Amino acid sequence: MNYMLNSEYQGKIMLIAEDSTDFPNVCKSTLDGGLGFDYKWDLGWMNDTLKYLKLDPIYRKWHHNDITFSMAYFYSEHFILPLSHDEVVHGKATIVDKMWGSYEDKFAQARALYTYMFGHPGKKLNFMGNELGMLREWDEQKGCDWFLRKYPMHSSFERFFAEMTGVCTENDAFFYGYDPTNFQWINADDSDHNTFSFMRKGSKDVFVFIINFSTNPYTLQFGVPFQGMYQEVINTQWSRFGGRIENEQPQVLRAFHLPLEGQPWRINVQLPALGAQIFKVTRPQD
């Protein structure tokens, strides 16, 4: 069937496998012994990530690899990261409501989750209503709760979603999701601080992601690949997104020439609690 569909409608359709097994070659051509799908849902990523974010942060250090494990197998298929209808029905709670903690903490972690999701290689699948921070599970007989836009936390969450998708659709650093040279961990092992840092690399621009899933703010140093300035383009704890940072002046950090974490330069970053940040690199030759 996939062979015939690809032959008849090549370039006009997408064939996506909702598959939770580790069966190989799902996205390999049928001519080469595969199943001929274009993409496969990464349900392992979904389960591991949501399981991690349901935990009280004091226990997260012992589950650090729930976040990092997906990159150990990611390039074996063309994976899509799904937060689908299955995650918001049948008493499972909506994405925001799955997060640990208070009302404000849930939204803070959901913003950090989506920053991680958009920074992670691969295509994204996000179910309707998630971008509003809905707290009511999906009901096929009702529409989305658009009235939530009247409430500051929800309207701020939608604003965050719009700005995040804008950053990721305007820069080709986020386009090459299945090229192993496009993604690189900076520090995947900082379980004591519950932080994760990595780079996305495009034809010209490089973006540094730093995510803090701890309830503690930190000032930490991170290795970076280039000399130059690192300007904050997203901070999920800015007040316009519903966060607690009233002064939204972006951090502009100068890299200094001391090796760290396998990189020749380093930056000194202020990390908000339960927050995520994206820095755009401006090199001297730029």
Backbone as CSV, one residue per row, in Angstrom:
resi,resn,N_x,N_y,N_z,CA_x,CA_y,CA_z,C_x,C_y,C_z
1,MET,0.820,-1.198,0.000,0.000,0.000,0.000,0.866,1.265,0.000
2,ASN,1.887,1.301,0.895,2.745,2.480,0.948,3.517,2.673,-0.350
3,TYR,3.940,1.574,-0.959,4.642,1.681,-2.253,3.735,2.324,-3.293
4,MET,2.492,1.895,-3.356,1.569,2.434,-4.353,1.230,3.893,-4.059
5,LEU,1.038,4.220,-2.806,0.727,5.604,-2.438,1.894,6.529,-2.768
6,ASN,3.093,6.098,-2.433,4.270,6.929,-2.740,4.478,7.071,-4.242
7,SER,4.159,6.032,-4.995,4.310,6.104,-6.449,3.295,7.047,-7.069
8,GLU,2.061,6.982,-6.547,0.973,7.755,-7.155,0.968,9.209,-6.698
9,TYR,1.339,9.441,-5.434,1.177,10.777,-4.851,2.479,11.319,-4.282
10,GLN,3.580,10.987,-4.883,4.884,11.390,-4.366,4.963,12.911,-4.209
11,GLY,5.360,13.353,-3.021,5.478,14.782,-2.754,4.180,15.467,-2.394
12,LYS,3.058,14.754,-2.380,1.752,15.357,-2.114,1.130,14.869,-0.816
13,ILE,1.651,13.800,-0.239,1.079,13.233,0.979,2.196,12.927,1.965
14,MET,1.802,12.757,3.222,2.712,12.259,4.255,2.122,10.992,4.836
15,LEU,2.929,9.977,4.950,2.524,8.715,5.558,3.207,8.618,6.918
16,ILE,2.406,8.590,7.978,2.929,8.674,9.342,2.480,7.450,10.128
17,ALA,3.429,6.763,10.723,3.138,5.551,11.495,2.981,5.905,12.972
18,GLU,1.806,5.605,13.520,1.598,5.716,14.966,1.987,4.370,15.570
19,ASP,3.268,4.238,15.857,3.847,2.947,16.207,4.651,3.080,17.492
20,SER,4.347,2.252,18.469,5.045,2.321,19.756,6.104,1.232,19.899
21,THR,6.333,0.450,18.855,7.314,-0.642,18.952,8.696,-0.160,18.519
22,ASP,9.700,-1.015,18.697,11.043,-0.721,18.189,11.304,-1.486,16.897
23,PHE,10.240,-1.847,16.191,10.371,-2.507,14.898,11.187,-1.629,13.965
24,PRO,12.251,-2.164,13.329,13.162,-1.312,12.552,12.641,-0.995,11.151
25,ASN,13.228,0.050,10.551,13.034,0.390,9.139,11.604,0.796,8.784
26,VAL,10.891,1.365,9.740,9.535,1.841,9.463,9.562,2.950,8.412
27,CYS,10.586,3.799,8.462,10.688,4.921,7.528,11.654,4.646,6.379
28,LYS,12.043,3.424,6.217,12.909,3.053,5.104,12.050,2.719,3.882
29,SER,12.566,2.987,2.708,11.822,2.738,1.475,11.413,1.276,1.363
30,THR,10.225,1.058,0.821,9.778,-0.317,0.568,10.700,-1.020,-0.426
31,LEU,11.367,-0.247,-1.271,12.283,-0.836,-2.249,13.547,-1.374,-1.590
32,ASP,13.801,-0.898,-0.351,14.976,-1.350,0.387,14.599,-2.223,1.573
33,GLY,13.382,-2.764,1.570,12.967,-3.669,2.628,12.292,-3.005,3.804
34,GLY,11.998,-1.700,3.702,11.315,-1.000,4.785,9.814,-0.982,4.601
35,LEU,9.139,-0.240,5.476,7.680,-0.136,5.404,7.205,1.070,4.604
36,GLY,8.108,2.001,4.282,7.750,3.078,3.375,7.015,4.244,3.979
37,PHE,7.041,4.385,5.308,6.424,5.561,5.927,7.386,6.747,5.853
38,ASP,6.816,7.954,5.847,7.642,9.163,5.860,8.118,9.494,7.271
39,TYR,7.250,9.255,8.261,7.555,9.602,9.649,6.992,8.532,10.579
40,LYS,7.524,8.529,11.783,7.041,7.635,12.834,6.922,8.424,14.133
41,TRP,5.818,8.221,14.849,5.657,8.876,16.150,6.725,8.373,17.121
42,ASP,7.326,9.307,17.858,8.277,8.928,18.911,7.515,8.881,20.231
43,LEU,6.829,7.791,20.455,6.023,7.657,21.667,6.892,7.429,22.898
44,GLY,8.103,6.927,22.691,9.028,6.821,23.819,9.396,8.184,24.349
45,TRP,9.687,9.142,23.440,9.981,10.515,23.858,8.814,11.089,24.642
46,MET,7.606,10.917,24.133,6.429,11.468,24.797,6.275,10.892,26.208
47,ASN,6.325,9.573,26.315,6.119,8.939,27.626,7.201,9.319,28.619
48,ASP,8.456,9.288,28.186,9.562,9.603,29.085,9.501,11.051,29.557
49,THR,9.226,11.963,28.634,9.223,13.387,28.976,8.094,13.719,29.936
50,LEU,6.896,13.235,29.664,5.758,13.547,30.530,5.903,12.867,31.893
51,LYS,6.468,11.662,31.911,6.710,10.989,33.188,7.667,11.803,34.048
52,TYR,8.702,12.325,33.440,9.686,13.144,34.154,9.032,14.393,34.741
53,LEU,8.193,15.068,33.957,7.637,16.340,34.397,6.475,16.188,35.383
54,LYS,5.995,14.994,35.567,5.004,14.737,36.620,5.673,14.615,37.991
55,LEU,6.975,14.371,37.992,7.694,14.145,39.248,7.921,15.447,40.013
56,ASP,7.917,15.351,41.336,8.411,16.448,42.166,9.881,16.682,41.792
57,PRO,10.287,17.936,41.558,11.664,18.201,41.124,12.755,17.626,42.023
58,ILE,12.462,17.399,43.298,13.505,16.847,44.162,13.864,15.409,43.767
59,TYR,12.982,14.745,43.011,13.257,13.371,42.579,13.768,13.298,41.145
60,ARG,13.811,14.420,40.439,14.119,14.378,39.015,15.572,14.001,38.725
61,LYS,16.464,14.281,39.660,17.878,13.983,39.412,18.099,12.493,39.168
62,TRP,17.234,11.634,39.725,17.375,10.191,39.543,16.670,9.699,38.276
63,HIS,16.061,10.619,37.553,15.365,10.254,36.309,15.851,11.133,35.160
64,HIS,17.068,11.632,35.282,17.613,12.591,34.319,17.617,12.024,32.896
65,ASN,17.894,10.731,32.768,17.999,10.144,31.427,16.648,9.984,30.745
66,ASP,15.540,10.223,31.453,14.234,10.236,30.780,14.189,11.326,29.715
67,ILE,14.917,12.410,29.957,14.946,13.516,29.004,15.995,13.278,27.913
68,THR,17.102,12.721,28.249,18.211,12.600,27.293,18.144,11.341,26.435
69,PHE,17.388,10.326,26.863,17.460,9.011,26.199,17.029,9.064,24.741
70,SER,16.110,9.935,24.383,15.579,9.938,23.020,16.676,10.154,21.979
71,MET,17.706,10.933,22.337,18.762,11.206,21.356,19.691,10.005,21.148
72,ALA,19.547,8.972,21.977,20.363,7.769,21.795,19.884,6.940,20.601
73,TYR,18.606,7.106,20.227,18.064,6.311,19.122,17.435,7.172,18.034
74,PHE,17.474,8.487,18.179,16.644,9.372,17.361,16.889,9.214,15.867
75,TYR,18.117,9.020,15.457,18.416,9.010,14.024,18.150,7.669,13.359
76,SER,17.564,6.733,14.089,17.229,5.443,13.493,15.980,5.513,12.620
77,GLU,15.140,6.548,12.810,13.937,6.755,12.013,13.726,8.256,11.811
78,HIS,12.731,8.616,11.019,12.306,10.018,10.916,11.170,10.222,11.927
79,PHE,11.556,10.594,13.148,10.589,10.649,14.229,9.844,11.984,14.260
80,ILE,8.577,11.905,14.658,7.758,13.061,15.019,7.576,13.025,16.530
81,LEU,7.670,14.190,17.174,7.440,14.288,18.616,5.961,14.580,18.846
82,PRO,5.195,13.619,19.381,3.745,13.803,19.481,3.273,14.173,20.886
83,LEU,2.525,15.266,20.979,1.672,15.527,22.131,0.260,15.580,21.546
84,SER,-0.338,14.416,21.412,-1.518,14.225,20.577,-2.794,14.161,21.400
85,HIS,-3.894,13.792,20.717,-5.178,13.621,21.394,-5.098,12.547,22.475
86,ASP,-4.248,11.549,22.275,-4.139,10.466,23.252,-3.662,10.949,24.611
87,GLU,-2.936,12.057,24.622,-2.379,12.566,25.881,-3.354,13.449,26.661
88,VAL,-4.505,13.765,26.100,-5.401,14.742,26.755,-6.822,14.199,26.882
89,VAL,-6.973,12.868,27.006,-8.294,12.244,27.132,-8.255,11.149,28.193
90,HIS,-9.464,10.653,28.531,-9.646,9.457,29.357,-9.019,9.577,30.749
91,GLY,-9.151,10.762,31.343,-8.667,10.948,32.708,-7.177,11.106,32.847
92,LYS,-6.472,11.283,31.719,-5.017,11.431,31.779,-4.587,12.844,32.122
93,ALA,-5.500,13.820,32.049,-5.235,15.243,32.279,-4.602,15.875,31.048
94,THR,-4.800,17.172,30.887,-4.220,17.887,29.756,-2.721,18.072,29.973
95,ILE,-2.040,18.584,28.952,-0.586,18.727,29.045,-0.209,19.620,30.223
96,VAL,-0.831,20.792,30.332,-0.507,21.695,31.438,-0.814,21.037,32.776
97,ASP,-1.943,20.371,32.859,-2.365,19.802,34.136,-1.523,18.595,34.545
98,LYS,-0.814,17.991,33.608,0.086,16.884,33.954,1.307,17.358,34.743
99,MET,1.670,18.620,34.577,2.889,19.123,35.197,2.774,19.110,36.716
100,TRP,3.896,18.928,37.372,3.941,18.956,38.835,3.690,20.379,39.354
101,GLY,3.097,20.489,40.542,3.123,21.747,41.274,1.861,22.583,41.212
102,SER,2.019,23.854,41.591,0.927,24.804,41.668,0.487,25.240,40.271
103,TYR,-0.564,26.026,40.221,-1.084,26.554,38.956,0.012,27.270,38.177
104,GLU,0.739,28.187,38.837,1.806,28.932,38.162,2.947,28.004,37.753
105,ASP,3.287,27.056,38.629,4.380,26.131,38.313,4.038,25.234,37.129
106,LYS,2.779,24.815,37.033,2.371,23.983,35.905,2.596,24.718,34.587
107,PHE,2.190,25.975,34.522,2.360,26.729,33.282,3.835,26.991,32.998
108,ALA,4.614,27.271,34.057,6.050,27.492,33.862,6.704,26.257,33.253
109,GLN,6.368,25.084,33.780,6.967,23.857,33.262,6.457,23.509,31.869
110,ALA,5.195,23.827,31.598,4.671,23.584,30.248,5.402,24.448,29.224
111,ARG,5.715,25.693,29.582,6.486,26.547,28.667,7.891,25.971,28.448
112,ALA,8.499,25.497,29.540,9.831,24.883,29.399,9.759,23.601,28.586
113,LEU,8.693,22.814,28.787,8.498,21.589,28.017,8.438,21.897,26.526
114,TYR,7.654,22.889,26.141,7.504,23.183,24.722,8.787,23.788,24.132
115,THR,9.542,24.501,24.942,10.842,24.977,24.462,11.757,23.794,24.173
116,TYR,11.777,22.843,25.096,12.547,21.619,24.861,12.042,20.872,23.626
117,MET,10.722,20.776,23.482,10.136,20.066,22.342,10.522,20.729,21.024
118,PHE,10.423,22.054,20.950,10.747,22.744,19.714,12.252,22.761,19.454
119,GLY,13.052,22.680,20.504,14.489,22.611,20.319,14.985,21.231,19.939
120,HIS,14.238,20.205,20.315,14.603,18.822,20.011,14.479,18.581,18.512
121,PRO,15.402,17.842,17.907,15.266,17.523,16.477,13.971,16.765,16.190
122,GLY,13.524,16.870,14.943,12.337,16.147,14.513,11.129,17.048,14.351
123,LYS,10.157,16.572,13.601,8.912,17.318,13.415,8.094,17.279,14.693
124,LYS,7.144,18.225,14.808,6.345,18.336,16.026,4.871,18.077,15.716
125,LEU,4.195,17.423,16.653,2.752,17.232,16.565,2.153,17.727,17.871
126,ASN,1.317,18.745,17.778,0.710,19.317,18.972,-0.798,19.373,18.775
127,PHE,-1.549,18.818,19.716,-2.994,18.717,19.557,-3.677,20.036,19.877
128,MET,-4.796,20.273,19.207,-5.531,21.530,19.351,-5.926,21.766,20.808
129,GLY,-5.788,23.020,21.232,-6.099,23.402,22.600,-4.884,23.431,23.500
130,ASN,-3.836,22.651,23.141,-2.628,22.670,23.967,-1.989,24.052,23.985
131,GLU,-2.092,24.774,22.860,-1.468,26.098,22.782,-2.192,27.135,23.630
132,LEU,-3.389,26.809,24.127,-4.127,27.697,25.026,-3.887,27.351,26.490
133,GLY,-3.221,26.233,26.734,-3.072,25.770,28.113,-4.389,25.285,28.687
134,MET,-5.155,24.553,27.887,-6.459,24.073,28.358,-6.303,23.149,29.555
135,LEU,-7.241,23.275,30.485,-7.265,22.435,31.678,-8.378,21.398,31.608
136,ARG,-9.277,21.546,30.645,-10.336,20.566,30.419,-9.877,19.586,29.339
137,GLU,-10.074,18.315,29.615,-9.688,17.319,28.623,-10.498,17.476,27.343
138,TRP,-9.930,16.957,26.247,-10.583,17.053,24.950,-11.887,16.257,24.939
139,ASP,-12.888,16.859,24.340,-14.191,16.231,24.155,-14.567,16.427,22.698
140,GLU,-14.748,15.324,21.967,-15.024,15.427,20.530,-16.352,16.117,20.235
141,GLN,-17.192,16.293,21.257,-18.479,16.943,21.052,-18.434,18.440,21.356
142,LYS,-17.270,18.939,21.757,-17.138,20.362,22.100,-15.922,20.946,21.401
143,GLY,-15.956,22.253,21.182,-14.811,22.938,20.618,-13.773,23.265,21.676
144,CYS,-12.708,23.911,21.260,-11.683,24.348,22.218,-12.240,25.450,23.111
145,ASP,-11.655,25.603,24.263,-12.088,26.631,25.228,-11.459,27.976,24.880
146,TRP,-11.954,28.590,23.796,-11.372,29.847,23.331,-11.552,30.964,24.345
147,PHE,-12.547,30.852,25.226,-12.776,31.889,26.235,-11.582,32.029,27.183
148,LEU,-10.714,31.020,27.211,-9.551,31.086,28.097,-8.630,32.253,27.755
149,ARG,-8.725,32.740,26.516,-7.904,33.887,26.127,-8.182,35.114,26.987
150,LYS,-9.322,35.143,27.675,-9.662,36.274,28.543,-8.862,36.247,29.845
151,TYR,-8.228,35.115,30.148,-7.515,34.954,31.412,-6.020,35.143,31.185
152,PRO,-5.378,35.959,32.020,-3.984,36.356,31.752,-3.020,35.191,31.540
153,MET,-3.097,34.155,32.376,-2.127,33.072,32.256,-2.275,32.342,30.923
154,HIS,-3.495,32.162,30.480,-3.739,31.445,29.231,-3.391,32.304,28.018
155,SER,-3.750,33.569,28.057,-3.400,34.444,26.928,-1.884,34.610,26.834
156,SER,-1.208,34.648,27.984,0.255,34.736,27.984,0.877,33.460,27.440
157,PHE,0.262,32.322,27.740,0.765,31.046,27.231,0.625,30.993,25.715
158,GLU,-0.492,31.483,25.205,-0.681,31.517,23.752,0.330,32.460,23.098
159,ARG,0.625,33.579,23.764,1.632,34.508,23.241,3.003,33.829,23.197
160,PHE,3.345,33.097,24.253,4.598,32.341,24.252,4.646,31.376,23.083
161,PHE,3.551,30.657,22.857,3.511,29.666,21.788,3.739,30.325,20.433
162,ALA,3.129,31.483,20.234,3.291,32.190,18.964,4.731,32.641,18.758
163,GLU,5.349,33.189,19.802,6.735,33.653,19.668,7.700,32.484,19.482
164,MET,7.456,31.396,20.196,8.333,30.228,20.062,8.261,29.659,18.656
165,THR,7.072,29.487,18.126,6.955,28.945,16.774,7.540,29.917,15.756
166,GLY,7.454,31.219,16.037,8.060,32.203,15.143,9.564,32.044,15.061
167,VAL,10.223,31.881,16.207,11.677,31.686,16.225,12.056,30.445,15.423
168,CYS,11.277,29.381,15.593,11.652,28.102,14.990,11.292,27.999,13.514
169,THR,10.367,28.805,13.032,10.017,28.754,11.607,10.800,29.762,10.782
170,GLU,11.474,30.705,11.442,12.202,31.739,10.710,13.697,31.456,10.592
171,ASN,14.153,30.350,11.201,15.589,30.060,11.210,15.836,28.617,10.795
172,ASP,16.713,28.430,9.812,16.907,27.075,9.302,17.705,26.176,10.242
173,ALA,18.169,26.725,11.362,18.775,25.864,12.377,17.780,24.819,12.889
174,PHE,16.492,25.088,12.706,15.451,24.180,13.194,14.854,23.327,12.079
175,PHE,15.397,23.445,10.858,14.810,22.733,9.732,15.431,21.361,9.519
176,TYR,16.708,21.215,9.860,17.442,19.999,9.507,17.389,19.001,10.655
177,GLY,16.183,18.570,10.974,15.984,17.764,12.174,16.543,16.368,12.115
178,TYR,16.882,15.869,10.912,17.353,14.501,10.800,18.805,14.433,10.338
179,ASP,19.497,15.558,10.438,20.926,15.642,10.138,21.677,15.619,11.468
180,PRO,22.487,14.588,11.731,23.159,14.483,13.034,24.070,15.657,13.370
181,THR,24.506,16.431,12.363,25.368,17.581,12.649,24.571,18.806,13.100
182,ASN,23.246,18.721,13.066,22.382,19.861,13.374,22.143,20.042,14.878
183,PHE,22.335,18.968,15.645,22.080,18.989,17.093,23.332,18.540,17.819
184,GLN,23.634,19.211,18.938,24.765,18.786,19.764,24.486,19.106,21.223
185,TRP,24.633,18.120,22.074,24.549,18.370,23.514,25.696,19.265,23.957
186,ILE,25.431,20.178,24.874,26.479,20.880,25.604,26.735,20.134,26.903
187,ASN,25.696,19.968,27.699,25.803,19.178,28.922,24.508,18.396,29.093
188,ALA,24.594,17.095,28.885,23.435,16.219,29.045,23.428,15.521,30.394
189,ASP,24.393,15.834,31.260,24.598,15.039,32.471,24.469,15.811,33.780
190,ASP,23.943,17.033,33.740,23.879,17.848,34.961,22.629,17.506,35.771
191,SER,22.587,16.300,36.277,21.411,15.847,37.026,21.273,16.563,38.364
192,ASP,22.369,17.005,38.947,22.289,17.673,40.250,21.495,18.974,40.181
193,HIS,21.571,19.665,39.033,20.831,20.922,38.876,19.542,20.762,38.070
194,ASN,19.289,19.558,37.544,18.133,19.333,36.658,18.173,20.241,35.438
195,THR,19.355,20.474,34.889,19.479,21.323,33.714,19.922,20.497,32.507
196,PHE,19.559,21.016,31.338,19.910,20.402,30.063,20.312,21.528,29.116
197,SER,21.388,21.337,28.378,21.841,22.372,27.449,22.314,21.728,26.156
198,PHE,21.953,22.366,25.046,22.315,21.827,23.734,22.296,22.939,22.701
199,MET,22.798,22.623,21.504,22.859,23.577,20.393,22.062,23.058,19.212
200,ARG,21.467,23.999,18.464,20.928,23.709,17.135,21.689,24.570,16.137
201,LYS,22.174,23.937,15.063,23.073,24.601,14.126,22.434,24.662,12.743
202,GLY,22.387,25.863,12.161,21.868,26.042,10.825,22.953,26.368,9.836
203,SER,22.564,26.815,8.648,23.536,27.162,7.616,24.355,28.372,8.029
204,LYS,23.777,29.225,8.893,24.491,30.415,9.341,24.433,30.561,10.856
205,ASP,23.246,30.450,11.413,23.045,30.752,12.832,23.130,29.517,13.710
206,VAL,23.569,29.753,14.941,23.594,28.730,15.980,22.781,29.235,17.166
207,PHE,21.959,28.356,17.726,21.145,28.688,18.890,21.515,27.756,20.034
208,VAL,21.636,28.331,21.223,21.938,27.571,22.435,20.683,27.515,23.295
209,PHE,20.273,26.316,23.666,19.118,26.082,24.537,19.619,25.703,25.924
210,ILE,19.049,26.336,26.947,19.356,25.979,28.330,18.034,25.837,29.062
211,ILE,17.809,24.670,29.657,16.529,24.359,30.302,16.803,23.963,31.744
212,ASN,16.050,24.566,32.651,16.197,24.317,34.082,14.877,23.768,34.614
213,PHE,14.821,22.465,34.854,13.613,21.837,35.384,13.659,21.734,36.915
214,SER,14.449,22.585,37.534,14.527,22.647,38.995,13.727,23.844,39.503
215,THR,13.308,23.789,40.764,12.630,24.930,41.380,13.613,25.978,41.888
216,ASN,14.907,25.750,41.683,15.942,26.687,42.124,16.475,27.497,40.950
217,PRO,16.624,28.812,41.105,17.349,29.587,40.094,18.848,29.368,40.274
218,TYR,19.595,29.486,39.199,21.030,29.270,39.253,21.751,30.327,38.424
219,THR,23.022,30.522,38.757,23.962,31.182,37.863,25.044,30.157,37.551
220,LEU,25.073,29.700,36.292,25.958,28.608,35.898,26.705,28.978,34.628
221,GLN,27.814,28.287,34.417,28.587,28.476,33.194,28.355,27.302,32.251
222,PHE,28.326,27.622,30.950,28.092,26.618,29.927,29.124,26.784,28.818
223,GLY,29.617,25.675,28.315,30.536,25.719,27.195,29.821,26.107,25.916
224,VAL,30.470,26.895,25.088,29.904,27.327,23.805,30.978,27.233,22.719
225,PRO,30.550,27.133,21.451,31.512,26.821,20.398,32.239,28.010,19.812
226,PHE,31.707,29.235,20.023,32.246,30.363,19.276,32.525,31.564,20.170
227,GLN,33.488,32.338,19.750,33.680,33.671,20.304,32.507,34.531,19.873
228,GLY,32.192,35.553,20.670,31.144,36.487,20.262,30.117,36.717,21.343
229,MET,28.936,37.223,20.926,27.865,37.574,21.844,26.736,36.549,21.729
230,TYR,26.144,36.263,22.874,25.031,35.318,22.956,23.826,36.083,23.499
231,GLN,22.867,36.354,22.616,21.710,37.170,22.982,20.486,36.295,23.219
232,GLU,19.849,36.549,24.351,18.660,35.807,24.722,17.492,36.233,23.826
233,VAL,16.883,35.261,23.152,15.732,35.570,22.307,14.434,35.053,22.909
234,ILE,14.510,34.069,23.785,13.343,33.548,24.508,13.766,33.250,25.936
235,ASN,12.966,33.715,26.883,13.079,33.284,28.276,11.657,32.989,28.734
236,THR,11.375,31.734,29.036,9.996,31.337,29.314,9.452,31.926,30.605
237,GLN,10.327,32.543,31.417,9.855,33.164,32.653,9.685,34.676,32.520
238,TRP,9.792,35.223,31.313,9.440,36.626,31.131,7.965,36.834,31.457
239,SER,7.651,37.994,31.999,6.284,38.257,32.462,5.267,38.230,31.328
240,ARG,5.666,38.593,30.120,4.683,38.588,29.026,4.241,37.170,28.661
241,PHE,5.007,36.180,29.108,4.617,34.795,28.906,3.929,34.203,30.137
242,GLY,3.719,35.017,31.161,3.125,34.537,32.396,4.131,34.191,33.462
243,GLY,5.399,34.524,33.226,6.448,34.212,34.186,6.658,35.293,35.226
244,ARG,7.743,35.165,35.985,7.971,36.033,37.145,9.069,37.060,36.937
245,ILE,9.628,37.131,35.732,10.689,38.099,35.462,10.050,39.362,34.876
246,GLU,9.929,40.397,35.711,9.287,41.636,35.266,10.190,42.425,34.325
247,ASN,11.487,42.424,34.623,12.436,43.112,33.754,12.802,42.175,32.606
248,GLU,12.223,42.440,31.442,12.396,41.540,30.308,13.575,41.925,29.427
249,GLN,14.532,42.640,29.994,15.728,42.973,29.238,16.501,41.687,28.947
250,PRO,16.647,41.299,27.680,17.330,40.038,27.376,18.784,40.056,27.842
251,GLN,19.237,38.918,28.321,20.646,38.779,28.651,21.464,38.777,27.353
252,VAL,22.520,39.573,27.341,23.465,39.577,26.224,24.817,39.232,26.832
253,LEU,25.318,38.063,26.513,26.483,37.510,27.188,27.664,37.429,26.231
254,ARG,28.824,37.868,26.705,30.048,37.758,25.917,30.774,36.469,26.307
255,ALA,31.091,35.659,25.326,31.832,34.427,25.587,33.271,34.755,25.955
256,PHE,33.802,34.057,26.938,35.208,34.248,27.264,35.966,32.942,27.046
257,HIS,37.251,33.117,26.715,38.029,32.033,26.126,38.626,31.134,27.196
258,LEU,37.759,30.310,27.788,38.178,29.263,28.710,37.396,28.007,28.355
259,PRO,38.064,26.913,28.020,37.349,25.701,27.602,36.444,25.162,28.717
260,LEU,35.309,24.631,28.302,34.367,24.023,29.244,33.470,23.056,28.471
261,GLU,33.254,21.879,29.045,32.316,20.898,28.484,32.626,20.563,27.019
262,GLY,33.911,20.483,26.710,34.334,20.145,25.371,34.247,21.270,24.367
263,GLN,33.931,22.481,24.831,33.831,23.653,23.962,34.976,24.622,24.291
264,PRO,35.434,25.402,23.308,36.583,26.280,23.545,36.247,27.563,24.294
265,TRP,34.965,27.924,24.379,34.533,29.156,25.040,33.481,28.826,26.084
266,ARG,33.133,29.831,26.896,32.079,29.629,27.888,31.311,30.926,28.109
267,ILE,30.072,30.782,28.596,29.246,31.933,28.968,28.727,31.710,30.384
268,ASN,28.431,32.799,31.052,27.922,32.782,32.419,26.449,33.193,32.376
269,VAL,25.548,32.282,32.745,24.123,32.470,32.502,23.339,32.468,33.805
270,GLN,22.384,33.394,33.907,21.409,33.387,34.998,20.196,32.576,34.547
271,LEU,19.938,31.478,35.250,18.844,30.577,34.897,17.682,30.777,35.860
272,PRO,16.483,31.058,35.352,15.322,31.128,36.239,14.858,29.733,36.626
273,ALA,14.203,29.624,37.767,13.634,28.346,38.173,12.536,27.933,37.202
274,LEU,12.471,26.638,36.913,11.445,26.065,36.032,11.316,26.863,34.742
275,GLY,12.462,27.182,34.165,12.462,28.017,32.963,13.361,27.465,31.887
276,ALA,13.187,28.008,30.699,14.025,27.642,29.554,14.407,28.903,28.808
277,GLN,15.596,28.877,28.217,16.124,30.037,27.500,16.714,29.605,26.169
278,ILE,16.609,30.504,25.200,17.259,30.305,23.908,18.148,31.521,23.647
279,PHE,19.398,31.240,23.301,20.370,32.294,22.972,20.782,32.159,21.516
280,LYS,20.807,33.286,20.810,21.290,33.325,19.435,22.718,33.825,19.436
281,VAL,23.564,33.144,18.680,24.984,33.468,18.650,25.263,34.504,17.572
282,THR,25.994,35.546,17.944,26.500,36.510,16.965,28.022,36.455,17.023
283,ARG,28.619,35.928,15.981,30.085,35.806,15.939,30.713,37.078,15.393
284,PRO,31.974,37.357,15.736,32.617,38.597,15.299,32.573,38.799,13.795
285,GLN,32.757,37.731,13.006,32.747,37.873,11.553,31.355,38.136,11.005
286,ASP,30.303,37.920,11.858,28.942,38.199,11.398,28.688,39.712,11.347
